[in-house]
Coordinates of C-alpha atoms and ligand atoms in Angstrom, one line a residue:
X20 CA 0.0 0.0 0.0
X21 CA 1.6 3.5 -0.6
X22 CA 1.6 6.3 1.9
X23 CA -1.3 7.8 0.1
X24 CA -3.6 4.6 -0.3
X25 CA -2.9 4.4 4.0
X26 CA -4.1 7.9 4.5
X27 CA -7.0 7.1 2.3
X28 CA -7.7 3.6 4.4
X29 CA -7.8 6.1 7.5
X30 CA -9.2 9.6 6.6
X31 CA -12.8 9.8 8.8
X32 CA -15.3 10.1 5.4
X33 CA -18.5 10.5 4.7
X34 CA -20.5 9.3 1.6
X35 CA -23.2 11.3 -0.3
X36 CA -24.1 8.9 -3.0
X37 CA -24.2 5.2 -2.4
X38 CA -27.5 2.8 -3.7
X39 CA -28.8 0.5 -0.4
X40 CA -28.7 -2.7 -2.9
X41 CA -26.5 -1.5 -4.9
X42 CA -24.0 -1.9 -1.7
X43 CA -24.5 -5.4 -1.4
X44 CA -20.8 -7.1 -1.1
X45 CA -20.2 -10.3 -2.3
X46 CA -20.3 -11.4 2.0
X47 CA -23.9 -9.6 1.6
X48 CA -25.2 -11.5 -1.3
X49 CA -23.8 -14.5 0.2
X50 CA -25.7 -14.3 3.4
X51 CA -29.0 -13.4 1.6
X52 CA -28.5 -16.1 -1.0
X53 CA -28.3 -18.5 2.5
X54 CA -31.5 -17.5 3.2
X55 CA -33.0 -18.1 0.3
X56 CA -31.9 -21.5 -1.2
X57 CA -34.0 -21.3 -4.4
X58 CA -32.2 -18.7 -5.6
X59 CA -30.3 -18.7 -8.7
X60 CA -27.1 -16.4 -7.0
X61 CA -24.3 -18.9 -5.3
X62 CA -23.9 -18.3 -1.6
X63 CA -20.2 -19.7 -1.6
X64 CA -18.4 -16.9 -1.2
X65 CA -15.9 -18.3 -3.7
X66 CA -18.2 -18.7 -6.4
X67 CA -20.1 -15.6 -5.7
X68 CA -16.3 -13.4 -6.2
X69 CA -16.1 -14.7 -9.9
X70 CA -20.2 -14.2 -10.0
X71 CA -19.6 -10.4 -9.2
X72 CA -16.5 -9.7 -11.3
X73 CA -17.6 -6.5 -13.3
X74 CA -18.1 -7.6 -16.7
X75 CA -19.8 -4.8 -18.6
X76 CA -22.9 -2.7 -18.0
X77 CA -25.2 -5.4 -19.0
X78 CA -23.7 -7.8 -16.7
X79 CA -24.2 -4.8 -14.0
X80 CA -27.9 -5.1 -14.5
X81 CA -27.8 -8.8 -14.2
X82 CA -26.3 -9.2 -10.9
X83 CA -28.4 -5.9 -9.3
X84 CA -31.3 -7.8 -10.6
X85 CA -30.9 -10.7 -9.0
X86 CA -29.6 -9.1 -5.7
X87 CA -32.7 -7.2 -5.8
X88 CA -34.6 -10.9 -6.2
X89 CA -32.8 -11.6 -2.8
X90 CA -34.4 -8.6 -0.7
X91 CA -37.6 -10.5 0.0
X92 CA -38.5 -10.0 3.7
X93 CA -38.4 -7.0 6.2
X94 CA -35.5 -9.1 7.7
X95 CA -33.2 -9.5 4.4
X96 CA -33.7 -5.8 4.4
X97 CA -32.4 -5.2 7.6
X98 CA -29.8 -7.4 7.3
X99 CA -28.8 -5.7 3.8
X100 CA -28.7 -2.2 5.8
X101 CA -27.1 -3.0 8.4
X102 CA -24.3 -5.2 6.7
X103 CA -23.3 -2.3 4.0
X104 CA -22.9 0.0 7.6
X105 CA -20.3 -2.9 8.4
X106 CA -18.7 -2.3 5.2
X107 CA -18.5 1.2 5.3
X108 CA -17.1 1.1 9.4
X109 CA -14.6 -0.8 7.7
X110 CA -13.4 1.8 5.5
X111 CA -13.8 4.8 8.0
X112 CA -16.7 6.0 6.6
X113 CA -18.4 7.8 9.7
X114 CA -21.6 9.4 7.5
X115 CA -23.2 8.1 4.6
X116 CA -26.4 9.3 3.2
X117 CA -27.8 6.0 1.8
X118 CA -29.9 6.0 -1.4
X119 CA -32.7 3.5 -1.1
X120 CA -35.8 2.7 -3.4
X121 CA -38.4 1.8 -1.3
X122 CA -40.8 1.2 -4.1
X123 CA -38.8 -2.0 -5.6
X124 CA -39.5 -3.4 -1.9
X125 CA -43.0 -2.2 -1.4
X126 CA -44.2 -3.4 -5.3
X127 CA -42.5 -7.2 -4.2
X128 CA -44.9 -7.5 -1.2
X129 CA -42.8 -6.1 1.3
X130 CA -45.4 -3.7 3.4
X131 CA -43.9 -0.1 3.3
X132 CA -44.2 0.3 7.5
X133 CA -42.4 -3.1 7.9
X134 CA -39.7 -2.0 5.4
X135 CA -39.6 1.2 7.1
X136 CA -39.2 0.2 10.6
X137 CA -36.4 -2.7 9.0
X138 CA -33.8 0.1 8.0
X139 CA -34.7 2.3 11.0
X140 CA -33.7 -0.6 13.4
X141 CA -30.7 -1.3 11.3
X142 CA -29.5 2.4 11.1
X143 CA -30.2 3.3 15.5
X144 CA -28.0 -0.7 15.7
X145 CA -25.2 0.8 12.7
X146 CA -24.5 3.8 14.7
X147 CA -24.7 2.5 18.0
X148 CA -22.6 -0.8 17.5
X149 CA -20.2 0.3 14.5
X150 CA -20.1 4.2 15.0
X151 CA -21.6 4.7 11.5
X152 CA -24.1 7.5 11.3
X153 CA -26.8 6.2 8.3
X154 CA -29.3 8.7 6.6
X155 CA -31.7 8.0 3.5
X156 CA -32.6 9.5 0.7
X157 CA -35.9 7.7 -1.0
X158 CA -35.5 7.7 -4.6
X159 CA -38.1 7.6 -7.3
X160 CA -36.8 4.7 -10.0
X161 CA -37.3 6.9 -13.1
X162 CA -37.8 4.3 -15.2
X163 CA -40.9 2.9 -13.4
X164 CA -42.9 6.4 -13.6
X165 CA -45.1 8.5 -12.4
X166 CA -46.6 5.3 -10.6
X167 CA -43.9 4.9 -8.7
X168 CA -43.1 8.7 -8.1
X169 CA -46.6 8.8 -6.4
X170 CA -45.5 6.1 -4.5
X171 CA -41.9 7.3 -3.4
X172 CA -43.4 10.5 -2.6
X173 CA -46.1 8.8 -0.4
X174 CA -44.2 6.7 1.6
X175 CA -41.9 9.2 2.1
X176 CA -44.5 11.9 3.1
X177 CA -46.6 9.4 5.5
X178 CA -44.2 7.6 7.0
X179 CA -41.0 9.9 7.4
X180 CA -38.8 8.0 8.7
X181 CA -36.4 9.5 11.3
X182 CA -33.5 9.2 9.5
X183 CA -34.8 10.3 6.3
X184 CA -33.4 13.4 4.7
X185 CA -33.4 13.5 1.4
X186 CA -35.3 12.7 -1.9
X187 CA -34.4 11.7 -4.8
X188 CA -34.5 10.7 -8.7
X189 CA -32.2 7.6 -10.1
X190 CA -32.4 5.2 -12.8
X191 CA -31.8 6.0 -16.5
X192 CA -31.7 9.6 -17.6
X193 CA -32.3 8.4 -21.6
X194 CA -36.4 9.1 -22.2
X195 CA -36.7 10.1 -18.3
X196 CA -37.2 13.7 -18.8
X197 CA -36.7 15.4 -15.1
X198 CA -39.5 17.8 -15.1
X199 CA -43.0 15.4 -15.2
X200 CA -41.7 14.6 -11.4
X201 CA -42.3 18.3 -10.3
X202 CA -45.4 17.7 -8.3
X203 CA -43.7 14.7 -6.2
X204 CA -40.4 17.0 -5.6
X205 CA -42.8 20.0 -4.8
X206 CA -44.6 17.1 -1.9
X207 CA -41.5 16.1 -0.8
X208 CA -39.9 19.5 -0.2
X209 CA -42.6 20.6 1.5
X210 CA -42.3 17.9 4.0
X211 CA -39.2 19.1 4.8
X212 CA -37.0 17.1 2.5
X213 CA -34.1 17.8 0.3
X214 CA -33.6 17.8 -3.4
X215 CA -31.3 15.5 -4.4
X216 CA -32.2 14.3 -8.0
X217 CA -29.4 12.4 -10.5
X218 CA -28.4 14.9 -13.6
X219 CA -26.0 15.0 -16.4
X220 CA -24.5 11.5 -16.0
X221 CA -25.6 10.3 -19.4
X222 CA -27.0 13.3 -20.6
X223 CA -25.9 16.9 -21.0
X224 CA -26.2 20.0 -19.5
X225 CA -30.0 20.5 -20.1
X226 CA -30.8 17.8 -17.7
X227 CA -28.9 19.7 -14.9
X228 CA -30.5 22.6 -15.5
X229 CA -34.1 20.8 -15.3
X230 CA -33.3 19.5 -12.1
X231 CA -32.5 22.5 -10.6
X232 CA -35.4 24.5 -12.0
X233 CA -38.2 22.2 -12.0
X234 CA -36.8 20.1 -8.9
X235 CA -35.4 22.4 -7.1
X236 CA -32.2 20.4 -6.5
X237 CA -29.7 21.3 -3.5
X238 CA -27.3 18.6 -4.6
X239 CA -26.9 16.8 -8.2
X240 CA -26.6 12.9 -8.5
X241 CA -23.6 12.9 -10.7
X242 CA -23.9 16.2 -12.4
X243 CA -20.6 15.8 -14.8
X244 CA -21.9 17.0 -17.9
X245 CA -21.9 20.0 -16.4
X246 CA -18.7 20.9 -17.3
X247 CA -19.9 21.0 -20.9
X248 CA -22.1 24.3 -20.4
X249 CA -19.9 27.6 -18.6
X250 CA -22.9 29.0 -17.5
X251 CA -24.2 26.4 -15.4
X252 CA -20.6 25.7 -14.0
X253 CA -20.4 29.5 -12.9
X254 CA -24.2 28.7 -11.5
X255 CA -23.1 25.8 -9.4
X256 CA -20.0 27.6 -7.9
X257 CA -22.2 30.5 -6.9
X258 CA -25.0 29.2 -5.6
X259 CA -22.5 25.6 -3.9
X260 CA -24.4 23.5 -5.4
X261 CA -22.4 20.3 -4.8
X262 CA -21.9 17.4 -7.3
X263 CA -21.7 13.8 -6.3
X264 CA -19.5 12.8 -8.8
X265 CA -18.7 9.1 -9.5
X266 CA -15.5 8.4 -11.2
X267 CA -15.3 4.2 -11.1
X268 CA -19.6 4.2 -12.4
X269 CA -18.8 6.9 -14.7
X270 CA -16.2 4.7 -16.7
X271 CA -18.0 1.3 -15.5
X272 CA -21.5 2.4 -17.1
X273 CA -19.5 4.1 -20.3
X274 CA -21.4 7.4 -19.4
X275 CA -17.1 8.4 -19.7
X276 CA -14.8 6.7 -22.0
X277 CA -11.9 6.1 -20.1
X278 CA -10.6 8.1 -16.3
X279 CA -8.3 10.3 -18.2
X280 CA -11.1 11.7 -19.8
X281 CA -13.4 12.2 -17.0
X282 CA -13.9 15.9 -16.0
X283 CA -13.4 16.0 -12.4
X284 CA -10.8 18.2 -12.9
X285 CA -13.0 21.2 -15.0
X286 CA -15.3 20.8 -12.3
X287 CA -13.0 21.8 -9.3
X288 CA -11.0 23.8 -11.6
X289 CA -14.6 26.1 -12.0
X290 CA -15.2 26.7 -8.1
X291 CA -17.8 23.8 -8.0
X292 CA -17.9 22.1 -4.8
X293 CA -17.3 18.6 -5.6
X294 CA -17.5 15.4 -3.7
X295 CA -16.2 11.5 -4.7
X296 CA -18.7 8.9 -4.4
X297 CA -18.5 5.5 -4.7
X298 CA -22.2 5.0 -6.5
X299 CA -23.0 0.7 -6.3
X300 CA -19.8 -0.3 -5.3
X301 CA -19.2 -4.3 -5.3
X302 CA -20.9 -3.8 -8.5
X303 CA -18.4 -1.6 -10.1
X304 CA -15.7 -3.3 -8.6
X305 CA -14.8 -0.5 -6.3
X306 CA -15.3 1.2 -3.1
X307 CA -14.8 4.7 -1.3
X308 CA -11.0 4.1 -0.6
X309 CA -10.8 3.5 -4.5
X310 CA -12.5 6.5 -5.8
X311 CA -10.4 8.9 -3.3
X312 CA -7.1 7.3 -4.7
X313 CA -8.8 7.8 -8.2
X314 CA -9.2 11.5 -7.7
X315 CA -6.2 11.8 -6.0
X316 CA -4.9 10.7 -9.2
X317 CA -6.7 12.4 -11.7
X318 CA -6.6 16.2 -9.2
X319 CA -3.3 15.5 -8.2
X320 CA -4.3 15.5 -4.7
X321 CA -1.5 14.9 -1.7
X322 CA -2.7 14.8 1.5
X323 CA -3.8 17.8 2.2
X324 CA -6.1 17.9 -0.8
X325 CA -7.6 14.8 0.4
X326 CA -8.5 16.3 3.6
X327 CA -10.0 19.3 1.6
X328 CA -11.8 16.6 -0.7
X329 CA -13.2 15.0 2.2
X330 CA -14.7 18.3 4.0
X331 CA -16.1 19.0 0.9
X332 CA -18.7 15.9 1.6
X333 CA -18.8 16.8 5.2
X334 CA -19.9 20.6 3.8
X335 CA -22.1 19.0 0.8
X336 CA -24.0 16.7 3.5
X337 CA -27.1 17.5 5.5
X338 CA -25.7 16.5 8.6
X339 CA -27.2 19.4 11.2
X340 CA -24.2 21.9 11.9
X341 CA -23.2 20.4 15.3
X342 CA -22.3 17.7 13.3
X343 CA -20.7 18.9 10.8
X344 CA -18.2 20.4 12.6
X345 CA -17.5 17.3 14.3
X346 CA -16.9 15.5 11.8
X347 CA -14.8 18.3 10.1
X348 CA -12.8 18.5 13.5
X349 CA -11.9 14.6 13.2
X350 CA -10.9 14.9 9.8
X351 CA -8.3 17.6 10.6
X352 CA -7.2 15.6 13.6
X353 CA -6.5 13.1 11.9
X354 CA -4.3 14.6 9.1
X355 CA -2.1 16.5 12.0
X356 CA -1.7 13.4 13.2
X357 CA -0.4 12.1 9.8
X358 CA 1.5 14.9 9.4
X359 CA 3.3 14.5 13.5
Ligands
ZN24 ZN1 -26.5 6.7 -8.4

């Protein structure tokens, strides 16, 4: 391991875009699979390694399909939740803001107060037990509809859980135009939720712009075609409107040709407050760690940068500002102590 990859492993971080089963490890999948013998995914942990070796987008689809096939119960969604907190303990991640779709669950039989109280028991035993704070954002699968925005936005509304902050928009961009989901944004917001649609990942500019017009969006999901369109760029850095840019899914879903061409660097170049995400991790063959040596990398970050690049999520989040400043307080301890 280098120096750098070592302060990466122990830099205090916290995590602004990360899918609930799109976080399922291998050791996840394998103890869900145990559950549920009739399924077609391997639980030996061997088999299930070369099972989730990233092939290509298609094969993406194929395994988050049939994880989602495993989440069948109120328990395998605890389980799931609490399981990807163990994951992230592991890599020092103290905050994570957890995108989940509660629809997918709720339309498979799972009733939306059971699934509910499942990630709310897993997140109060994640941050007592392994000191990770957990926080959702419900997100509307854009492909699905209007159906399921309804439904998002219901859920969310009626039951607010108490660690949800946030609301989303995720699937594919492609013939999902951002503005039909005005009236479930408007709902949402209202109850006191944040905006936190993904834009601009595998389309351009215009899609940004949409989402923050006619959603009203604090943070973007992505957001990297923005640095096709000046404007917009200068309207981000103004108004700190943070990207959650995700350098490993960019390449891995071919919305970027290859890292050197990824435009991380025009984005921090322009003033935009930018944070490093890890997006579905096992499935993309990468985790936090990875995508902070990746930016490193293509920003030419030492360690100091790093520490900036990770107050930047700290800043980004919507932790309270007690919390904030904790958190931003450990992450500066800990790079002094790196330094001594
Ligand atoms: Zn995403």
């Amino acid at each position: 391991m280098s120096d750098l990859d070592a302060f990466i492993a122990g830099l205090p971080k916290a995590e602004l875009h990360v899918h609930h089963v799109g976080s399922a490890s291998p050791r996840i999948v394998a103890e869900l699979a145990a559950r549920h013998p009739d399924s077609a995914v391997p639980s030996d942990p061997e088999a299930l390694a070369d099972y989730f070796t990233f092939r290509d987008f298609a094969h993406f689809i194929e395994v988050y399909l049939s994880v989602v096939d495993l989440i069948r119960d109120a328990e395998d969604v605890r389980l799931l939740t609490y399981e990807v907190a163990r994951d992230m303990a592991r890599q020092q991640i103290r905050y994570a803001e957890l995108t989940i779709t509660p629809f997918s669950s709720v339309r498979r039989g799972i009733p939306d107060a059971a699934f509910v109280e499942a990630i709310e028991d897993a997140r109060k035993s994640a941050e007592a037990e392994l000191g990770v704070v957990l926080r959702w954002c419900f997100d509307i699968p854009g492909e699905a509809g209007l159906e399921a925005a309804e439904e998002t936005a219901r859920i969310a509304c009626e039951l607010q859980p108490e660690g949800l902050v946030s609301f989303g928009l995720g699937g594919p961009e492609i013939g999902v135009p951002r503005p039909q989901f005005k009236p479930y944004f408007d709902r949402a917001i209202a109850a006191g939720l944040r905006s936190v649609p993904h834009a601009g990942e595998t389309t351009g500019p215009g899609t940004i712009w949409d989402a923050l017009r006619d959603l009203r969006a604090e943070r973007i999901g992505h957001g990297i075609s923005a640095a096709q369109d000046p404007q917009l760029l200068a309207h981000l850095a103004e108004r700190r409107i943070a990207l959650e840019v995700c350098p490993t899914s960019n390449i891995a879903t071919r919305a970027v040709r290859t890292l050197d061409e990824h435009p991380l660097k025009e984005l921090v170049d322009a003033g935009v407050l930018v944070t490093v995400n890890s997006d579905d991790p096992p499935m993309f063959g990468t985790d936090l760690n990875t995508e902070y040596a990746v930016a490193a990398r293509l920003l030419e970050l030492d360690t100091t940068g790093l520490t900036a690049l990770a107050k930047n999520a700290v800043t980004a989040s919507f932790m309270d500002d007690a919390a904030k400043a904790r958190l931003a307080a450990e992450i500066d301890a800990y790079a002094r102590s790196w330094r001594g």
